[in-house]
Short mmCIF file of C-alpha atoms in Angstrom, two decimals:
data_model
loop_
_atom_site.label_atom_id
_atom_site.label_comp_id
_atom_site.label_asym_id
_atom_site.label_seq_id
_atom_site.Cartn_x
_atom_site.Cartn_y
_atom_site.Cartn_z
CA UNK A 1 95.02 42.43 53.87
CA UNK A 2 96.64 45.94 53.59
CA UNK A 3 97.21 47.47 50.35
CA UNK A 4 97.44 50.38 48.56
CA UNK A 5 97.25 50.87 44.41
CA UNK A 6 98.58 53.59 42.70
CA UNK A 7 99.06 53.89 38.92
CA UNK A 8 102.73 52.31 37.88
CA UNK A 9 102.88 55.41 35.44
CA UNK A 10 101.72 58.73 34.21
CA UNK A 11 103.11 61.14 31.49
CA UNK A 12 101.97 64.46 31.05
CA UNK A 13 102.97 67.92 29.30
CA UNK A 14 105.36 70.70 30.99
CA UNK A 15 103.45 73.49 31.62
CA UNK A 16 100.09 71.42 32.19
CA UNK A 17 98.31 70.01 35.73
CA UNK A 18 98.51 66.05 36.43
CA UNK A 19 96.66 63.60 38.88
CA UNK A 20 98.21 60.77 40.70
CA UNK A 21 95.59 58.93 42.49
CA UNK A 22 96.00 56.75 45.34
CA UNK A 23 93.33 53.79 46.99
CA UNK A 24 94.20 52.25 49.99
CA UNK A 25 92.97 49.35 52.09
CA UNK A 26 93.83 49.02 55.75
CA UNK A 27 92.25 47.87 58.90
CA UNK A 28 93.14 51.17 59.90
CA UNK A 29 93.62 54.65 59.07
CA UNK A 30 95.84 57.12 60.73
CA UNK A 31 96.71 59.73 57.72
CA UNK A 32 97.94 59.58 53.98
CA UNK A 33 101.72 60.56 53.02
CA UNK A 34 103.19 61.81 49.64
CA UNK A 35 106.84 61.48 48.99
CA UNK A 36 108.93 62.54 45.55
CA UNK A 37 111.61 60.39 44.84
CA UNK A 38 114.18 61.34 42.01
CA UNK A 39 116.25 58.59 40.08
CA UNK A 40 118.94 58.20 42.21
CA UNK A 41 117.83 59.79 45.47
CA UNK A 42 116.35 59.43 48.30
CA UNK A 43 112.48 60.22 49.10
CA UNK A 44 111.33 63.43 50.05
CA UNK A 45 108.22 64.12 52.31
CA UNK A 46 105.53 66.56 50.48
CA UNK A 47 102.04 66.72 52.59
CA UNK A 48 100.24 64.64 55.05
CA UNK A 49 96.18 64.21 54.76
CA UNK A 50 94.61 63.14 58.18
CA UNK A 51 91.29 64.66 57.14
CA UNK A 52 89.06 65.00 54.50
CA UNK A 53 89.88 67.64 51.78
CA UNK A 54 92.62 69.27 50.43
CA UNK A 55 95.60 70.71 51.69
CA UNK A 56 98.00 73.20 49.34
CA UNK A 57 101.57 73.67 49.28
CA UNK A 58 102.38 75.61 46.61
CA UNK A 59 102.08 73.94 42.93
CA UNK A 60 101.28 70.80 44.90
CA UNK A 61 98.33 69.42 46.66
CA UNK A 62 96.64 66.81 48.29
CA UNK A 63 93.37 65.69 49.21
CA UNK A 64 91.58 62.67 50.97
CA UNK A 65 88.15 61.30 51.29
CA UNK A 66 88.51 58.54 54.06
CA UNK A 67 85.41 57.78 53.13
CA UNK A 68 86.30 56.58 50.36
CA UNK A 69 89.51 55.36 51.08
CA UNK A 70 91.02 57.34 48.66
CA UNK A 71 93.43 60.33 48.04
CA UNK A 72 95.63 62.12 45.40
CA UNK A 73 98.05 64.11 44.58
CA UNK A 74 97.74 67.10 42.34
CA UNK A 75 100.91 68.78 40.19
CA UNK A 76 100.07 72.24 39.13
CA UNK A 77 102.23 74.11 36.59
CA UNK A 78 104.18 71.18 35.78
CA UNK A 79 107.97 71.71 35.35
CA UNK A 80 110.65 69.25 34.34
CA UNK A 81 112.06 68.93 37.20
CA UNK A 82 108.50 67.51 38.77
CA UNK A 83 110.05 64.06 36.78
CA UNK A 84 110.49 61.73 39.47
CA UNK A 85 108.31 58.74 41.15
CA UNK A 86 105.60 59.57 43.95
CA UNK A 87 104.52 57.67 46.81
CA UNK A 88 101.55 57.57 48.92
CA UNK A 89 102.02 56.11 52.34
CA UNK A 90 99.48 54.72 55.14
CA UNK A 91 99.83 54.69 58.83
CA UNK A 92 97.18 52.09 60.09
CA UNK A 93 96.35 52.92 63.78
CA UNK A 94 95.23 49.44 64.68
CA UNK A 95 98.38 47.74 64.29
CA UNK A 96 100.84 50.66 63.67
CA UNK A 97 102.08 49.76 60.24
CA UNK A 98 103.47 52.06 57.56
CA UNK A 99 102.77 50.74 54.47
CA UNK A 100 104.28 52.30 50.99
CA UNK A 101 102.46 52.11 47.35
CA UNK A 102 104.96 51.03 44.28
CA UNK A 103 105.37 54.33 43.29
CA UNK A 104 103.97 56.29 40.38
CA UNK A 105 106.47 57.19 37.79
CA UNK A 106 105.88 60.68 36.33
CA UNK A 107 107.16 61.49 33.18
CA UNK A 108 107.66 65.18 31.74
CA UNK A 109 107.47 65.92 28.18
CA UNK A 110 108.15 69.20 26.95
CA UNK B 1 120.35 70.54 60.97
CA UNK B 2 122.63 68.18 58.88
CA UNK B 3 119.57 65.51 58.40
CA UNK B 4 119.88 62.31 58.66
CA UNK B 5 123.03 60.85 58.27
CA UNK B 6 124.09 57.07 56.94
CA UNK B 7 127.16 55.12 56.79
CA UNK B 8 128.84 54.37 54.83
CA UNK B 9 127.24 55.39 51.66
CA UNK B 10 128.28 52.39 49.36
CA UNK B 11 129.32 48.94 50.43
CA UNK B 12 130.29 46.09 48.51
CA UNK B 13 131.06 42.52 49.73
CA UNK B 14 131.00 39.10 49.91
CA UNK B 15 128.52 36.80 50.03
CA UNK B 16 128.78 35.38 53.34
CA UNK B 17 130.08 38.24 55.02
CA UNK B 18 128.64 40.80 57.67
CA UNK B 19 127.29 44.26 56.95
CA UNK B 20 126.58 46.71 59.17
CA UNK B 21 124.53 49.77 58.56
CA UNK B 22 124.35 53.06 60.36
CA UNK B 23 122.00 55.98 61.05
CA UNK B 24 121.90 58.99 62.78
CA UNK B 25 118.68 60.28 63.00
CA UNK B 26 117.77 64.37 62.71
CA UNK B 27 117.76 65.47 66.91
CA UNK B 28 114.79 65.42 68.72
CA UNK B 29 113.19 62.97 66.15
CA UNK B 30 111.28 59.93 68.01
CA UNK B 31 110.95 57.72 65.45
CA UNK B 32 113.54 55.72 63.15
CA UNK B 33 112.54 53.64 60.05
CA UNK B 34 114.67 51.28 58.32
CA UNK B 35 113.77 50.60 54.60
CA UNK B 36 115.18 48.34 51.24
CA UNK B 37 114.72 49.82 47.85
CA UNK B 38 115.12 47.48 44.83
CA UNK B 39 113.34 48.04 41.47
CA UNK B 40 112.17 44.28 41.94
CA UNK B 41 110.24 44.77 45.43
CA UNK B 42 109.74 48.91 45.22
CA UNK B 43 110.22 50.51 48.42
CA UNK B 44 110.42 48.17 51.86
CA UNK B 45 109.47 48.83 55.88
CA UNK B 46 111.81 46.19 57.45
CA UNK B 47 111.65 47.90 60.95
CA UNK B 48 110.62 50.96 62.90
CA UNK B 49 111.70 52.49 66.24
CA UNK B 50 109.93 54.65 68.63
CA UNK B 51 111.64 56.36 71.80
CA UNK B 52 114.61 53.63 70.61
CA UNK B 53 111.79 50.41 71.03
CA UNK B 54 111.40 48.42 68.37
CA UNK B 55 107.58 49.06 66.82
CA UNK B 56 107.04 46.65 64.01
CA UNK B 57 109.69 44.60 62.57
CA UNK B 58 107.63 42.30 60.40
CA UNK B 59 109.27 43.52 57.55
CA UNK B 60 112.85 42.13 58.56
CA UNK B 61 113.11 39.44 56.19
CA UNK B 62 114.72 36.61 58.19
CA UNK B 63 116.79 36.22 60.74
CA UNK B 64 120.07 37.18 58.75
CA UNK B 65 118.88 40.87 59.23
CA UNK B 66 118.79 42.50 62.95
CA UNK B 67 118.55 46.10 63.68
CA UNK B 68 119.20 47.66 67.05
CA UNK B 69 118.89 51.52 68.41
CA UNK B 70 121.05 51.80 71.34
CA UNK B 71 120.33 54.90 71.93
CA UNK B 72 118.27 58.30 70.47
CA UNK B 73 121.21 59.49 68.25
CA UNK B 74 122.55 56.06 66.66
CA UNK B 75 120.60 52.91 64.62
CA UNK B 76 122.52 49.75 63.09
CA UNK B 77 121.14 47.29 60.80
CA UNK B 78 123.16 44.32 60.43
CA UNK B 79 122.62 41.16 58.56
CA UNK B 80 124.77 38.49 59.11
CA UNK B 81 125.48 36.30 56.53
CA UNK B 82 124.96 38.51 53.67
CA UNK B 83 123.33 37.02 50.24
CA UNK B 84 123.30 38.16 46.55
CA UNK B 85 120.03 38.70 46.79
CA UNK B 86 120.25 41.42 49.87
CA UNK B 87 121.96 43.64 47.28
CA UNK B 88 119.84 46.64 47.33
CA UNK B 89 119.73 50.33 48.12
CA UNK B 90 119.01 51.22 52.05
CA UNK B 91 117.72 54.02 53.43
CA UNK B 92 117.09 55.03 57.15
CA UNK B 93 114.53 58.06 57.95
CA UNK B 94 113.71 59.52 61.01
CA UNK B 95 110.44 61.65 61.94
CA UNK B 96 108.66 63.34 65.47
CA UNK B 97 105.51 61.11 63.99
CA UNK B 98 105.10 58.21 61.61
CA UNK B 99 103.41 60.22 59.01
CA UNK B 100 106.43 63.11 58.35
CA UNK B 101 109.60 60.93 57.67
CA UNK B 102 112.87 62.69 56.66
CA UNK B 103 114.94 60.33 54.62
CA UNK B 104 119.03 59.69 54.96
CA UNK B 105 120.64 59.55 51.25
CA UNK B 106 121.07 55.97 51.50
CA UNK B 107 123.63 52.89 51.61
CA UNK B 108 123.87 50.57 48.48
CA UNK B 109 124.54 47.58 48.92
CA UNK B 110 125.97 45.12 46.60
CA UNK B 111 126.69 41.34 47.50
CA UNK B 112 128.73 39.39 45.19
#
């Protein structure tokens, strides 16, 4: 079947650099997603991976190893604001799904 | 652009009764995605549209739910009757590929 596990939660210090990993299993695989979701709102795109490595935005990046079937997210400088829940997403290419993780709460502490 | 736009924003009702959802998608986007948010189930694909042709609606629960995209600019999701247990937050997103999706602010939904 298709899945994809991410960690339900992760706390970490303002200021400091966190890790939200993200393992997927698919018949296919088109790219990896990220998406911030605050309490209350709706989710926001952050990067794409359809190749290995990492790709930067600003205090956030991204990386995949297809071979591997894995990917993460990494939060640099870590502000409060960075509180929220995280999603990776899968496009399989064999049958055109979009599948979501659960989400990865993040939680701030000052 | 004003993104993508849903309607209305809350919506309660009775069990029984008929909801209908709406999107407008961001212009020039070719795809549409319907999803259900509950903090039971996490986030939900019901359906996707691309070019206004249903893609994969697998993740329409049952026949109470329908979804249609008459056209480029305009999406409903419907589900007719509405249960308790359809009470949930939905959100329509619209992309130029499946990969980059640009999320509405949502409808809640509450069925009593």
């Amino acid at each position: 079947g298709q899945s994809l596990e991410q960690p339900s939660e992760v706390t970490a210090v303002e200021g400091a650099i966190v890790q939200i990993n993200c393992t997927y299993q698919t018949s296919g695989f088109y790219g990896l997603s990220w998406y911030q979701q605050h309490d209350g709102g709706a989710p926001t795109f952050l990067s794409y991976n359809a190749l290995d490595g990492l790709e930067e935005t600003g205090r956030f990046s991204s990386f995949l190893s297809r071979s591997d079937s894995y990917g993460y997210l990494l939060l640099q400088e870590l502000q409060m604001k960075d509180s929220a829940s995280y999603f990776c997403a899968v496009r399989d290419d064999r049958d055109d799904k979009i599948i979501f993780g659960k989400g990865t709460r993040l939680h701030i502490l000052p | 652009d004003a993104g993508v736009i849903q309607s209305p924003r809350h919506e309660v009702t009775e069990m029984g009764q008929e909801v209908t959802l709406r999107c407008k998608p961001i212009s020039g986007h070719d795809y549409l995605f319907w999803y259900r948010q509950t903090m039971m189930r996490g986030l939900e694909l019901l359906i996707y549209f691309n070019n206004n042709v249903p893609i994969d609606d697998s993740g329409m629960p049952e026949d109470r739910f329908s979804a249609k995209m008459p056209n480029a600019s305009f999406s409903t999701l419907k589900i007719q009757p509405s249960e308790p247990r359809d009470s949930a937050v939905y959100f329509c997103a619209s992309g130029l590929a499946g990969h980059e999706q640009y999320f509405g602010p949502g409808t809640r939904l509450t069925v009593t």
